[in-house]
Every structure is written in structure tokens, then in C-alpha cells.
Coordinates of C-alpha atoms and ligand atoms in Angstrom, one line a residue:
X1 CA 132.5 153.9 41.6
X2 CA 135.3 156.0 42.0
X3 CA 138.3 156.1 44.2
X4 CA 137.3 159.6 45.8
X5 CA 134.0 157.7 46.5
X6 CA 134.8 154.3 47.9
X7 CA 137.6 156.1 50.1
X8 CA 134.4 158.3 51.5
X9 CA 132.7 154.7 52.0
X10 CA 135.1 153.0 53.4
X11 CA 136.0 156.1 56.0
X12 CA 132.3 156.0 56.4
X13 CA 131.8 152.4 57.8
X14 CA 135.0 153.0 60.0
X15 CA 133.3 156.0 61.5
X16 CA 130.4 154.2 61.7
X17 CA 131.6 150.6 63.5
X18 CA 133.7 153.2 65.8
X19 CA 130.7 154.7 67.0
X20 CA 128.9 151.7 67.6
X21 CA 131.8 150.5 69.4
X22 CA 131.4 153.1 71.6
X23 CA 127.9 152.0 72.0
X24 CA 128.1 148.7 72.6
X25 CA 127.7 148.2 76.3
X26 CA 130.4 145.6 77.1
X27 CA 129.7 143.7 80.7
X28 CA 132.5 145.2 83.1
X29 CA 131.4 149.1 82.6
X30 CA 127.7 148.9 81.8
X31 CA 126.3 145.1 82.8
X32 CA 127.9 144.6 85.9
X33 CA 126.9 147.6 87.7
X34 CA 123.5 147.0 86.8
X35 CA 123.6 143.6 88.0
X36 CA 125.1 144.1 91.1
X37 CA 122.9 146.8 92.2
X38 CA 119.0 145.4 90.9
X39 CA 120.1 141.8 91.0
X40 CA 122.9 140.2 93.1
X41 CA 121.1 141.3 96.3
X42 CA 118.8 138.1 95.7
X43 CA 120.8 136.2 93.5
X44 CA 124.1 135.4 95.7
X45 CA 124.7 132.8 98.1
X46 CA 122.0 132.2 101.2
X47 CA 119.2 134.3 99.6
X48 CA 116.0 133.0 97.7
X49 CA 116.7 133.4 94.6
X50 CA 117.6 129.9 92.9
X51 CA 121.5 130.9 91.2
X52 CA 124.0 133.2 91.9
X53 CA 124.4 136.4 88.9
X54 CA 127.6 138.2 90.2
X55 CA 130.6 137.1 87.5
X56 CA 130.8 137.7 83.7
X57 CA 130.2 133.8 83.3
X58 CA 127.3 133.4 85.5
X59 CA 125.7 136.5 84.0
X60 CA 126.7 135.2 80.2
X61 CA 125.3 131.8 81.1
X62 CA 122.0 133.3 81.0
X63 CA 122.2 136.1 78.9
X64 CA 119.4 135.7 76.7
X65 CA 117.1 134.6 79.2
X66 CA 118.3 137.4 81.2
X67 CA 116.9 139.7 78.7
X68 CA 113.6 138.1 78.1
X69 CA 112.6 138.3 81.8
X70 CA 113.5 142.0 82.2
X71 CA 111.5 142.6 79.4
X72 CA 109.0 141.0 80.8
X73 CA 109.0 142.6 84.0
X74 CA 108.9 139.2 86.0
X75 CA 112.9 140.2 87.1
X76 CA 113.5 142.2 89.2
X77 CA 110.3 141.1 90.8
X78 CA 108.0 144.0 91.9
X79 CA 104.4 143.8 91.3
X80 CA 102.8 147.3 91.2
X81 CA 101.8 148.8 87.5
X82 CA 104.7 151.0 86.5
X83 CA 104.1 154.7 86.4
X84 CA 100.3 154.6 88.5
X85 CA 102.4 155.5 91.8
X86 CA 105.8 156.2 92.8
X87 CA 107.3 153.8 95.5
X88 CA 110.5 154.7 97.6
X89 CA 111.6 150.7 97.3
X90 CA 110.9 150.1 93.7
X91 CA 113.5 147.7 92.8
X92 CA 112.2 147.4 89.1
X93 CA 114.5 148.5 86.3
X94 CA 113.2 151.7 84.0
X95 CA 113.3 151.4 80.1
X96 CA 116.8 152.4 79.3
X97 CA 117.7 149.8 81.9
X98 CA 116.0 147.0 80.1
X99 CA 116.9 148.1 76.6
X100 CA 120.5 148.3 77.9
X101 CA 120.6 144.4 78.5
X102 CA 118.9 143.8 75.1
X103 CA 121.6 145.8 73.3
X104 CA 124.1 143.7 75.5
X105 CA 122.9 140.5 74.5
X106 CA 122.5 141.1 70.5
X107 CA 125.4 142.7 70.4
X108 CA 126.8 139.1 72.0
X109 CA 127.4 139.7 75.5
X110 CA 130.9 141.1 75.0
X111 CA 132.9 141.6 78.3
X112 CA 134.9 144.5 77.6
X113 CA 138.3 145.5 79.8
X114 CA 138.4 143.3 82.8
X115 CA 140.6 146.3 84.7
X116 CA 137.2 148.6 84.1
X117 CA 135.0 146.0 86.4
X118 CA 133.5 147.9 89.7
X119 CA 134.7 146.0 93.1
X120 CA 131.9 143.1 94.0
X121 CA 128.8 144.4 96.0
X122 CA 129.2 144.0 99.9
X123 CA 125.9 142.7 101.4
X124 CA 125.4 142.8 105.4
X125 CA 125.8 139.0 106.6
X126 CA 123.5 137.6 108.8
X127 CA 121.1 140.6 109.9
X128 CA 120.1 142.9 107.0
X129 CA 119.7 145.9 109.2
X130 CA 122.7 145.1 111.3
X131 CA 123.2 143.8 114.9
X132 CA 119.3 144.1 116.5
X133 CA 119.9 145.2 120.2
X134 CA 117.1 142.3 121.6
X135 CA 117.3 139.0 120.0
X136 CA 114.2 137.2 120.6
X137 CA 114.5 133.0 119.6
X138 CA 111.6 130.8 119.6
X139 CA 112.8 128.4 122.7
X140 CA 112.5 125.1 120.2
X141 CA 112.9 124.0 116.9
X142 CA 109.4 122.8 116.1
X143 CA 108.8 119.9 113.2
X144 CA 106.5 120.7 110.0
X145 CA 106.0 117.5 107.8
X146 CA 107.1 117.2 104.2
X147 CA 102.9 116.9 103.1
X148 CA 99.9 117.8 105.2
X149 CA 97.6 120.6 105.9
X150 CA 98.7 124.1 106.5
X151 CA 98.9 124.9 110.1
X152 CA 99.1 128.0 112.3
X153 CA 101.0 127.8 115.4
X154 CA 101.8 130.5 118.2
X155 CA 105.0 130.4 119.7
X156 CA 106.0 132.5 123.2
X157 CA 109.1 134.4 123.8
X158 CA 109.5 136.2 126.9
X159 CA 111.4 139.4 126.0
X160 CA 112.9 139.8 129.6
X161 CA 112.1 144.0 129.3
X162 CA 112.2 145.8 132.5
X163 CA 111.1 148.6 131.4
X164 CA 108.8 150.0 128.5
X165 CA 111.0 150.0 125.2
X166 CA 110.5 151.6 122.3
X167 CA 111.4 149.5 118.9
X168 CA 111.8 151.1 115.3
X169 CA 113.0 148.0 113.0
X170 CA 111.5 144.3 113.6
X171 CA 113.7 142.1 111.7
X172 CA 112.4 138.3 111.4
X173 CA 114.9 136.0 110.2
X174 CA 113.0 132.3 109.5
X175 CA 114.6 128.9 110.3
X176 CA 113.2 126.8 107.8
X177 CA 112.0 129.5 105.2
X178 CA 110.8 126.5 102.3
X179 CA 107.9 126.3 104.6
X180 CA 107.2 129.6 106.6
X181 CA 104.4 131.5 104.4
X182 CA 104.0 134.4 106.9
X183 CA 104.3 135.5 110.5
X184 CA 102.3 137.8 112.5
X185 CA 103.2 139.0 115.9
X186 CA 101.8 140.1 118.9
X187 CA 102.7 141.4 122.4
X188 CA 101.0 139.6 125.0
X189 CA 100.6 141.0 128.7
X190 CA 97.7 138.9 130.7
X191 CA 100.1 135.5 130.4
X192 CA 97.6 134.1 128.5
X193 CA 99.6 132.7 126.1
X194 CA 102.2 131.1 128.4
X195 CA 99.9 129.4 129.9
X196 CA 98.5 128.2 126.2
X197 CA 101.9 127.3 125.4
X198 CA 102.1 125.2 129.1
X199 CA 98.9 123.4 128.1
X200 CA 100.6 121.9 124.8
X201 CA 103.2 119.6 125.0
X202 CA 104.6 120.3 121.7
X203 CA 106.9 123.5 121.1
X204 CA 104.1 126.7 120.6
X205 CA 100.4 125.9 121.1
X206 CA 97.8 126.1 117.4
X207 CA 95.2 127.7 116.1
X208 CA 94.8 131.8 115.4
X209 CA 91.8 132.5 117.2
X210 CA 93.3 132.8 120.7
X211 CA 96.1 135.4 119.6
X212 CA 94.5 137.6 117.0
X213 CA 91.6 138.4 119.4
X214 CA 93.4 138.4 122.7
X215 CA 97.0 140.3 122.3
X216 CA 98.1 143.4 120.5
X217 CA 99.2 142.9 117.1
X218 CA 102.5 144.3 116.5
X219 CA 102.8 143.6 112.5
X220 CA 104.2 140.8 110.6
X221 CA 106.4 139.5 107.8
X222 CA 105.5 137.9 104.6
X223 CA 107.2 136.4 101.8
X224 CA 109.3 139.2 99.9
X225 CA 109.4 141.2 103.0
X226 CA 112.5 143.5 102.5
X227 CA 113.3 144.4 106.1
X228 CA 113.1 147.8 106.9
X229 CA 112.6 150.4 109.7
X230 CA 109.5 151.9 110.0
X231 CA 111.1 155.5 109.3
X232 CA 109.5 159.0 109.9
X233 CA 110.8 159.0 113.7
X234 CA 107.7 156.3 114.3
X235 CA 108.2 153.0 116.4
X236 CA 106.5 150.4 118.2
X237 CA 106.0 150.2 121.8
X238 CA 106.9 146.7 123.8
X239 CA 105.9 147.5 127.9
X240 CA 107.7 146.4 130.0
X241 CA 107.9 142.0 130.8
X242 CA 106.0 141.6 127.8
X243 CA 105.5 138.4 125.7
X244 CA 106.4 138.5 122.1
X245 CA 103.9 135.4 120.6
X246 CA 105.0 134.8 116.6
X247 CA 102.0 133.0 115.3
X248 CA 103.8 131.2 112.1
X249 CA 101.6 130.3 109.1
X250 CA 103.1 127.2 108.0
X251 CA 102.7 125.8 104.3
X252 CA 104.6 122.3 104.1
X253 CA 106.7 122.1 101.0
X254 CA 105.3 118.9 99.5
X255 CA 108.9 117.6 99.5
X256 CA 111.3 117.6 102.8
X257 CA 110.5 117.3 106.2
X258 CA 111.9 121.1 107.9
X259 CA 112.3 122.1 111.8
X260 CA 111.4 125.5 112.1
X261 CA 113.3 128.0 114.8
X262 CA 112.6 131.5 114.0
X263 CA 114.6 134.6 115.7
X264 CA 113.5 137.9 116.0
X265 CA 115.7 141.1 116.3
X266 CA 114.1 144.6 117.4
X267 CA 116.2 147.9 117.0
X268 CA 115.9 150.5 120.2
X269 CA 114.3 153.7 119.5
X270 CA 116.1 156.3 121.6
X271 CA 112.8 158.3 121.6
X272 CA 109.2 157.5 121.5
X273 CA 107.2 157.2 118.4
X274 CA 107.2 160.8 117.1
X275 CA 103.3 160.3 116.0
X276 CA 100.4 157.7 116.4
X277 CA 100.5 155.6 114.0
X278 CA 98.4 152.9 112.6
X279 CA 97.1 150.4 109.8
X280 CA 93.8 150.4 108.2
X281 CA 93.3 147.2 106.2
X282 CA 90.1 147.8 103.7
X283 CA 88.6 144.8 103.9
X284 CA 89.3 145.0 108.0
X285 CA 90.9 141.1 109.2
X286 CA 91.4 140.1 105.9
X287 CA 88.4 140.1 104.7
X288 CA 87.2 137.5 106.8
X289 CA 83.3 138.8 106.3
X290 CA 83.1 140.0 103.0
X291 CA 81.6 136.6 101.9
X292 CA 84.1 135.5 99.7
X293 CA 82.8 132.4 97.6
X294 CA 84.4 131.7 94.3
X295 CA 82.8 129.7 92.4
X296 CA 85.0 127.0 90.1
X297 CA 86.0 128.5 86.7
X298 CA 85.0 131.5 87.6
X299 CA 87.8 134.1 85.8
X300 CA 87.4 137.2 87.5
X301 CA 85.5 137.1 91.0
X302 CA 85.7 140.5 92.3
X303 CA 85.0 142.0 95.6
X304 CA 84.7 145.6 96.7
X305 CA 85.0 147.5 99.7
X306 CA 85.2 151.0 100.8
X307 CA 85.9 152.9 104.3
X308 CA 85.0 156.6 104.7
X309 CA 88.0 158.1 106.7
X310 CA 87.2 160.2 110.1
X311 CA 89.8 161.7 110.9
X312 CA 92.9 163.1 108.6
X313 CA 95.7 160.5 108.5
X314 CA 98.9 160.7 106.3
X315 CA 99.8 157.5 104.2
X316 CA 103.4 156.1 104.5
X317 CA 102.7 152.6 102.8
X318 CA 100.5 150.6 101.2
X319 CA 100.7 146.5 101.1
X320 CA 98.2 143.2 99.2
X321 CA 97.4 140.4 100.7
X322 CA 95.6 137.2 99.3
X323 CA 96.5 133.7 98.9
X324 CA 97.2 132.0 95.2
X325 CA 94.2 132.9 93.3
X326 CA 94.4 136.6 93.9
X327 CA 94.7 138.5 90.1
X328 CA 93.6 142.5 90.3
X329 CA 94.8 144.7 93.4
X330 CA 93.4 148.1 93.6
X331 CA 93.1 151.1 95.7
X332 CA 92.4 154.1 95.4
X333 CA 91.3 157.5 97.6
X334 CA 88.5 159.7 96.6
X335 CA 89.3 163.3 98.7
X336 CA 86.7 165.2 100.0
X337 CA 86.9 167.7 96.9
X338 CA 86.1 164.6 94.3
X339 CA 89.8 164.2 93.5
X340 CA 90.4 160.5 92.7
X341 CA 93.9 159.1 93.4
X342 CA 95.7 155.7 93.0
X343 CA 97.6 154.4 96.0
X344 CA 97.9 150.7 94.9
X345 CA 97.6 149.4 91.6
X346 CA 98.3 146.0 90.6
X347 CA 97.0 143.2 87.8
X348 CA 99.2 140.3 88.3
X349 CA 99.4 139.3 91.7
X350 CA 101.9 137.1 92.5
X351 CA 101.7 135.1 96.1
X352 CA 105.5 134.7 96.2
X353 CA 105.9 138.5 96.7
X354 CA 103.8 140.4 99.4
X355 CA 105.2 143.5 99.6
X356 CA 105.0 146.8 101.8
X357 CA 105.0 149.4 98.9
X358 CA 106.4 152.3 100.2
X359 CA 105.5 155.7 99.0
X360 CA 108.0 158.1 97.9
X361 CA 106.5 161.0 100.3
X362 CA 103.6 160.1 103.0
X363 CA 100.2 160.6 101.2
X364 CA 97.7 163.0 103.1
X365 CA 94.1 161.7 103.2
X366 CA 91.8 164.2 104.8
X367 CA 88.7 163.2 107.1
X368 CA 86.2 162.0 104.6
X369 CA 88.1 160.4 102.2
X370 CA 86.9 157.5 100.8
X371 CA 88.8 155.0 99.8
X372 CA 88.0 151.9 98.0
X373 CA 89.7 148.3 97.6
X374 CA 89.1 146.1 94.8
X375 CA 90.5 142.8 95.5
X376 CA 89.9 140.3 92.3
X377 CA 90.4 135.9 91.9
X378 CA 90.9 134.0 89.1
X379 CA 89.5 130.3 89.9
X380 CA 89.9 128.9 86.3
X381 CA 92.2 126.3 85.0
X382 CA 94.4 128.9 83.0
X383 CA 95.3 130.7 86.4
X384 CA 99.0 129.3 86.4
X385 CA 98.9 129.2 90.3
X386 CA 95.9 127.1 90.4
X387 CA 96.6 123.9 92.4
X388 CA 93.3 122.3 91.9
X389 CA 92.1 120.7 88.4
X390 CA 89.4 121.0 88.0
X391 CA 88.9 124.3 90.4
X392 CA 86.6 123.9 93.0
X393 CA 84.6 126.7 95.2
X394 CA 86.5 128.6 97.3
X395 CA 85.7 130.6 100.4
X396 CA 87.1 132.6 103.1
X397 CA 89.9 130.6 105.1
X398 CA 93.4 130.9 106.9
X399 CA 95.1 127.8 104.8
X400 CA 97.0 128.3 101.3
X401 CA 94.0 126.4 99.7
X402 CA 91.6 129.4 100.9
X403 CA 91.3 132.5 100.1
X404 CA 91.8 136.0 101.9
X405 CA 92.2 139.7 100.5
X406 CA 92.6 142.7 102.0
X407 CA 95.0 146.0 100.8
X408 CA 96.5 147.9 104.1
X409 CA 97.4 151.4 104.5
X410 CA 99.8 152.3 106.9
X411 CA 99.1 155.6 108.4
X412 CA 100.1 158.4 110.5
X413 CA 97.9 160.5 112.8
X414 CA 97.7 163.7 114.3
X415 CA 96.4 162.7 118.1
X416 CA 96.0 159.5 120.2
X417 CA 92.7 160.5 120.2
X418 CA 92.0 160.6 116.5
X419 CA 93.3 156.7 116.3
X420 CA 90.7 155.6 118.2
X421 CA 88.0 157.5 116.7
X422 CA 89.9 155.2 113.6
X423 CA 90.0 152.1 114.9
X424 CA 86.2 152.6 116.0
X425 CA 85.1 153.3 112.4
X426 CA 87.1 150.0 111.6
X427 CA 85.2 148.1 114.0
X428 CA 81.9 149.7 112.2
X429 CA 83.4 148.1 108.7
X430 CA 83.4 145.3 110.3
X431 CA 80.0 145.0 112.2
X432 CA 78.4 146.3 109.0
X433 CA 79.7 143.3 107.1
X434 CA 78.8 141.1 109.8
X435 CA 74.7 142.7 109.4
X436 CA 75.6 142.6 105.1
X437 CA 76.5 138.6 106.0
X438 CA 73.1 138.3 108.0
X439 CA 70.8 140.4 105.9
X440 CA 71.9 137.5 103.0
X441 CA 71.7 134.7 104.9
X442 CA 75.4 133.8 104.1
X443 CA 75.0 131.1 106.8
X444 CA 78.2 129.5 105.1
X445 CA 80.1 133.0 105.4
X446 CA 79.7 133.1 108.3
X447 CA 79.6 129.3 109.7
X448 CA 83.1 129.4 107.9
X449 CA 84.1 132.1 110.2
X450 CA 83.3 130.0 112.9
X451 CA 84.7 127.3 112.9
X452 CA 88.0 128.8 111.0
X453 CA 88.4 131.1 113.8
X454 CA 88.0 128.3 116.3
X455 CA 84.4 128.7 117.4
X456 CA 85.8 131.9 119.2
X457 CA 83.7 134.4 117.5
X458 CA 80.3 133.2 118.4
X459 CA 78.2 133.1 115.1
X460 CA 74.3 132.4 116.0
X461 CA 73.1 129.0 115.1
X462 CA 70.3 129.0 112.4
X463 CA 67.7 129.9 114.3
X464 CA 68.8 132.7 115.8
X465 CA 70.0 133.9 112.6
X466 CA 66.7 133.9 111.3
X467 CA 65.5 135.9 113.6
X468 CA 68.8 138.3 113.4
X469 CA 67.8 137.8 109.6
X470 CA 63.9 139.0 110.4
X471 CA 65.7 141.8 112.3
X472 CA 68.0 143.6 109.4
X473 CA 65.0 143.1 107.3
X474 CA 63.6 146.4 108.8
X475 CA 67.1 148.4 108.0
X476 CA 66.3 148.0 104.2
X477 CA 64.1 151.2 103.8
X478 CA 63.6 151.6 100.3
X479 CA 63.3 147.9 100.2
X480 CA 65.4 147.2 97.2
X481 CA 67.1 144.4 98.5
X482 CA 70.7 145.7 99.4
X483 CA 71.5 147.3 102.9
X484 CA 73.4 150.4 101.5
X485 CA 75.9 152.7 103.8
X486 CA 73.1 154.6 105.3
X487 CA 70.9 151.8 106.0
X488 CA 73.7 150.0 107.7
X489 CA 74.3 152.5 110.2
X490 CA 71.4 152.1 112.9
X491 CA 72.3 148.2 112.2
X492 CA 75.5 149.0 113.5
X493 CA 75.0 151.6 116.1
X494 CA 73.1 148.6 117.6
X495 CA 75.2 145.9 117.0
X496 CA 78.5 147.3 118.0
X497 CA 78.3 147.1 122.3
X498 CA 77.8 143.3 121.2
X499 CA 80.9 142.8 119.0
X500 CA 83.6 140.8 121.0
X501 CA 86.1 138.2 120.1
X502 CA 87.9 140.5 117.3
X503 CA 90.1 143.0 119.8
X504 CA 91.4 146.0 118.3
X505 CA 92.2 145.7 114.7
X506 CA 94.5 148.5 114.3
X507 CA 98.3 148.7 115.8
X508 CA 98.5 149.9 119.3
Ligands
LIG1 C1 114.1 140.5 95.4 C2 114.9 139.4 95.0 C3 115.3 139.3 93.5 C4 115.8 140.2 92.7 C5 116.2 141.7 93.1 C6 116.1 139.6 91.5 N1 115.6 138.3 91.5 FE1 115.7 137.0 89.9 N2 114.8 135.6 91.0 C7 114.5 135.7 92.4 C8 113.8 134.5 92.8 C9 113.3 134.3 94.2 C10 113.7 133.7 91.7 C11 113.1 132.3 91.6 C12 111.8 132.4 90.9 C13 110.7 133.2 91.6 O1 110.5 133.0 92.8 O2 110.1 134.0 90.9 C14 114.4 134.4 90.6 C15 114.5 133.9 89.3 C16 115.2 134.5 88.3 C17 115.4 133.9 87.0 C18 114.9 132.6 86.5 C19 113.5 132.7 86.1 C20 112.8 131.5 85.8 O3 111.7 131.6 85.3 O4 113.4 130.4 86.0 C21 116.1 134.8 86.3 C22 116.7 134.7 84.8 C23 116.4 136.0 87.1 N3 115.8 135.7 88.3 C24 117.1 137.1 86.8 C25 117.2 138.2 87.5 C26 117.8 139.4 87.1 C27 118.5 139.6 85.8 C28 117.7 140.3 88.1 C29 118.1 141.8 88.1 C30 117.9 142.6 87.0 C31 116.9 139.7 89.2 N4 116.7 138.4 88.8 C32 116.6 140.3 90.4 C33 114.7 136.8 93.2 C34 115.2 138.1 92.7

């Protein structure tokens, strides 16, 4: 080689380390900022996640596994299939993101000029959405046992309004939250649960019967819930000396006795909601009547379900619900002109994170949109979350060890008027599945239901479900055994002055 050429080598490799210098993301301009914006909201002190990620040594510590798990997707957590829909509170990372970390870590995590680090992240102590202006505390710490059943148990707080008061952010803060799985809540004005509460002489009164078909449901918190205001000018309405009742669902953590006090804050609207607004869960309650029954092993039980829309609603959110063996969450809306479009779309649910998936923009559904929920288990051994070996048959129950699923839009409508005619075609969902439940003799879907519920939804004994069964016979026209949408409907036009015990199923 000669000189002329090995000076033009040796320039070249200088040029070449200098520009991946420039390239190699060091921790205090590229890392940090990342981390404190997609990360250190969980992972600091008092929040869920198990260590804190904030300094160049914690961060270091983990490198490598760090960029494994964002590869993976499993960190940050966030459930929905990237690029099928665009959520306002995706809290995932994007490509360059991910590939950012990996270039950090090979590159062996170098920290780069300490003087170049951004300030720490400040996060809101206490409240996340600030100081609520009414604080409602469940009166008593109440005692869930280190093992046992799951239990649901209702708890009363007087909110002490004297006047109606309209709420826009419903924060829910749990005492003990190793053991609080979810929360619904209700507004109760007939006193009805007071004197429930009276009656028991333990803090709260149990069961979920008595609230979900008495009071109005005002919404509820789950696992992964990120508080937020409900946005677009809409709120809740709380009249005046009404009862908040917080119906806990309590899973006991299998290790440590907890006492559970929960608090509630609710933000004042200075205006009433700006539109009627309202959920539509596909299956409605749950799916409490779609005759869920898994069998053991089974890999991929799917149900489907579908609700024709009667009035034009605009989507603002979508959320999943099911208990450990859920695996495949769809929906999707099929508008009037055939056009197909995806509003949830998820294939590894994960229990530990329910979340309201916001959409970036509401969605606008027309009257006569269809859409359609696919809710899928997995009931075999290689299901990571199974908890029983072998499996066993599931059905339809409130406890962790059942199983549930339902996907829930929430919606925005034009009149008061329109919501009803809503909430009347949810109450048709229902009844229809009640008549699909008798029409196939799924005496144990529906005995389930009873005595689930708390023997409050009466469910005929077997004789009068044989002749209920002789009855829906005649609704199956072209006799192919199945009851189809059309054949439903004079089943349910009959039904429906009948149907008590479920209360409105929509917000109020
Ligand atoms: C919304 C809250 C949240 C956010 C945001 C979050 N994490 Fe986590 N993280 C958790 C929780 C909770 C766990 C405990 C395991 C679980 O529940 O999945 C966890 C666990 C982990 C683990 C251990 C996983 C294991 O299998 O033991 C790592 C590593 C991790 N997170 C890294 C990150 C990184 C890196 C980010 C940001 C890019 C991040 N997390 C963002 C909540 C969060």
C-alpha cells in the first residue's frame, strides 16, 4: 500500500468513527427524554410499576432488558394492534423509538455530557387531574383476606349536593390497590342502598344484583385506567342529595391481608353536558347472556355479536373487557354504504390493562350501522394466564375465575330523544339473547345468571322453560335450527314489556 493510500484510510476511519459518534445516542440527550416521557410516569415512586427508571444507573441497570421488552411491545404497555386505529392516549413507542434504545444499548449504554441531561419530569402528587372540588370517602376501611373467593361489595357515600351538579372528570383513587380489580359506580336516589348498607353490619353491604339493576350507573374504573376527563364539553349529572354507591370488585392477592378505603374526587362542570351522551357495550351487561361455556383446552372459543345502530351516534372511545382467559378483541363498524371500519383491534389481551382507548377524532356511525364484536378465550394449558391445570369449563360469572366479555363504545348523540330510542334497541340485544338462550335450552346459561345475579333476575324453572322453549319454537320459520335477526324480532316485540331486573343499561 502506499503512503498516499493509507493516509486516505486512515482519514477515512476517522471520518467514519466521527460520524458514528455523532450517531451514537448517549443517555442524557437521546435516552433520558425518552424515558422520562413513555416511562417514568409508571416507573417512579407510589405507581404500579415494580422499579423506578428515572437516573442513568437505574436505566443502565436494565439496559438490555430494557430493549428486549420494547421490542417486544410488552413496555410501554398498550394493547391495541399498531397502525389498525389511531388512539389520542397511545402511550406505545413508534419504530425509530425502539430502534433508538437498541442502538443505545449495543453501542454500550454510554451516558454522554451529564450538563446536556433535561431537568427530572414533575408528576402531579396525589390527584392526577389535580384538586377534585367533591371528595367522596368510603366512611370505613373495609377488610379483604389474604385467600378466598372474589367478592363484590357496594359501599354508600352521601355526596351532601344541594343542588343538581354537573361532573366532567371522576377520579378514583383505591386504598388497597393489590386487591381492587375494578369499580363501578352508581348514583342512587330511592335510599335504597342506605338502607342495604343499614341492614349489614359490616362496612358496605354484597352482592351486584341489587345496584346494577336498581341505581344509575355512572361508569367505572379498571386496572390501567389512566384518569381522564370525559372531554368534548360532555359530563355527568349527579341530582341533587344523591348517593354515590362504589360497588368494588375485590380479587384477594393470595398473599397479605389489605383494608380497603377508596376516595373518589369529581371535577365541576360549569356548564351542562354539551350533548347526550352514552355507552353501548356489544355484548350489552357483559355479556351475561351470550352463553359463554368454554370448554377445557379449548384454544380459541370465540363469540360474536352484533347491534344494528338506530339512530346516528359519534364515537369518542372504545374499551375490552374480559377476565384472564380473554385472547382476540375485535370491533369493527359496517356503515350503511358497506364501508367496513376497525374501531378496536386487539390479539393479546392482557387482564392487567383494561383500557379506554381513545380515538384521535370522534368516529361518526350513522343509523344503520352495524357493528360487530368478536370477543375470543383461550382455555388451554399454554395460555400463560391460566390459573387452573388442568383447565376446566368455564362459564359466564362476576369472579376472576369466570369469564365475561364485552367491547363498549362510548358515544355522542344528537337528541335526548335519540338515546332512548338507543338504549331501547340495547334492551332488544338483550331480550333477543335471553329468547337465543331459551330457543337452546341453555338451562345452565341461564340458571348461571340466576343465581350469579342473586336470584334477582327471575329465570323460569325447567318447566316453564319448556314451555317458553315450545313457544320460540314457532319463531324459527324456515326451520333450520337457528333464530336469525329477523326471526328474533316478534320474540322480542313480545318479550320486552316483561323484561325487568336489568334497568337501563346505557349512562343516564
Ligand atoms: C402505564 C404504566 C407503565 C409505563 C408507561 C411503562 N411501564 Fe414498564 N411496567 C409497568 C408495570 C405495572 C410493570 C410490572 C409488570 C406488568 O404488570 O406488566 C412493568 C414492568 C416493566 C419491566 C419488567 C418486565 C418484566 O417482565 O419483569 C420493564 C423492563 C419495564 N417495565 C420497562 C419499561 C420501559 C422501558 C418503559 C418505557 C419505554 C415502561 N416500562 C413504561 C408499568 C409501566
Amino acid at each position: 500500500m502506499t503512503r498516499r493510500s493509507n493516509l486516505v484510510s486512515a482519514l477515512f476511519t476517522l471520518l467514519c468513527s466521527a460520524a458514528q459518534g455523532a450517531d451514537m445516542p448517549t443517555f442524557t440527550e437521546q435516552i433520558a427524554p425518552l424515558v422520562y416521557e413513555k416511562c417514568a410516569g409508571c416507573h417512579r415512586d407510589g405507581q404500579g410499576a415494580p422499579f423506578t427508571l428515572l437516573t442513568y444507573a437505574q436505566v443502565k441497570k436494565r439496559a438490555l432488558q430494557i430493549a428486549d421488552i420494547t421490542d417486544e411491545r410488552v413496555m410501554p404497555p398498550w394493547h391495541a394492534e399498531h397502525g389498525v386505529v389511531d388512539y389520542a392516549n397511545d402511550r406505545s413507542l413508534n419504530d425509530e423509538q425502539i430502534a433508538l434504545i437498541r442502538r443505545w444499548v449495543d453501542a454500550g449504554t454510554p451516558e454522554g455530557d451529564p450538563a446536556r441531561l433535561p431537568p427530572a419530569p414533575k408528576f402531579p402528587e396525589g390527584w392526577q387531574l389535580g384538586k377534585p372540588d367533591l371528595i367522596a370517602e368510603v366512611p370505613e376501611g373495609y377488610s379483604v383476606p389474604a385467600e378466598g373467593p372474589d367478592t363484590y361489595r357496594n359501599f354508600v357515600v352521601p355526596l351532601g349536593l344541594t343542588e343538581e351538579t354537573w361532573v366532567n372528570a371522576i377520579e378514583f383513587r383505591p386504598g388497597a390497590p393489590s386487591v381492587v380489580h375494578h369499580v363501578l359506580y352508581f348514583i342512587d336516589t330511592s335510599g335504597k342502598a342506605r338502607e342495604a348498607d343499614a341492614a349489614d353490619p359490616a362496612p358496605g353491604y354484597n352482592g351486584m344484583g341489587r345496584s346494577n339493576g336498581n341505581f344509575r350507573y355512572l361508569g367505572g374504573w379498571d386496572l390501567g385506567t389512566q384518569a381522564a376527563a370525559l372531554g368534548y364539553g360532555l359530563a355527568w349529572l349527579l341530582p341533587k342529595g344523591a348517593d354515590l354507591v362504589l360497588q368494588v370488585h375485590y380479587h384477594p392477592n393470595g398473599k397479605l391481608a389489605q383494608t380497603d378505603r377508596a376516595v373518589v374526587g369529581f371535577h365541576f362542570a360549569d356548564k351542562p353536558t354539551a350533548r347526550p351522551w352514552t355507552i353501548v357495550p356489544v355484548p350489552p351487561f357483559f355479556g351475561i347472556l351470550s352463553g359463554i361455556n368454554i370448554p377445557p383446552g379449548e384454544k380459541e372459543y370465540i363469540k360474536e355479536s352484533s347491534m344494528v345502530l338506530p339512530v346516528d351516534i359519534e364515537a369518542i372511545g372504545v374499551n375490552a373487557h374480559a377476565h384472564y382467559l380473554g385472547k382476540r378483541m375485535e370491533m369493527t363498524a359496517t356503515l350503511p354504504n358497506g364501508e367496513k371500519q376497525w374501531l378496536l383491534k386487539m390479539v393479546n389481551w392482557n387482564f392487567a390493562w383494561q383500557e379506554d382507548y381513545a380515538f384521535k377524532q370522534p368516529v361518526k356511525l350513522p343509523a344503520g350501522t352495524r357493528l360487530d364484536a368478536l370477543i375470543s378465550w383461550d382455555n388451554s394449558d399454554s395460555n400463560p394466564y391460566q390459573f387452573a391445570h388442568p383447565p376446566r369449563a368455564v362459564r359466564w360469572g362476576p369472579t376472576s375465575a369466570d369469564e365475561m366479555g364485552t367491547l363498549t363504545l362510548t358515544v355522542m348523540l344528537n337528541t335526548a330523544e335519540e338515546k332512548k330510542t338507543l338504549h331501547t334497541e340495547l334492551k332488544r340485544t338483550l331480550t333477543g339473547q335471553l329468547i337465543q338462550r331459551v330457543f337452546e335450552k341453555d338451562i345452565d346459561g341461564l340458571g348461571t345468571v340466576r343465581s350469579q345475579i342473586g336470584g334477582e333476575v327471575s329465570v323460569p324453572d325447567p318447566e316453564q322453560l319448556a314451555r317458553f322453549h315450545a313457544l320460540t319454537l314457532g319463531l324459527d320459520i324456515n326451520k333450520d335450527g337457528k333464530l336469525d335477526h329477523a326471526e328474533l324480532q316478534p320474540g322480542i316485540n313480545f318479550v320486552i314489556p316483561m323484561m325487568r331486573g336489568f334497568g337501563e343499561i346505557g349512562i343516564d
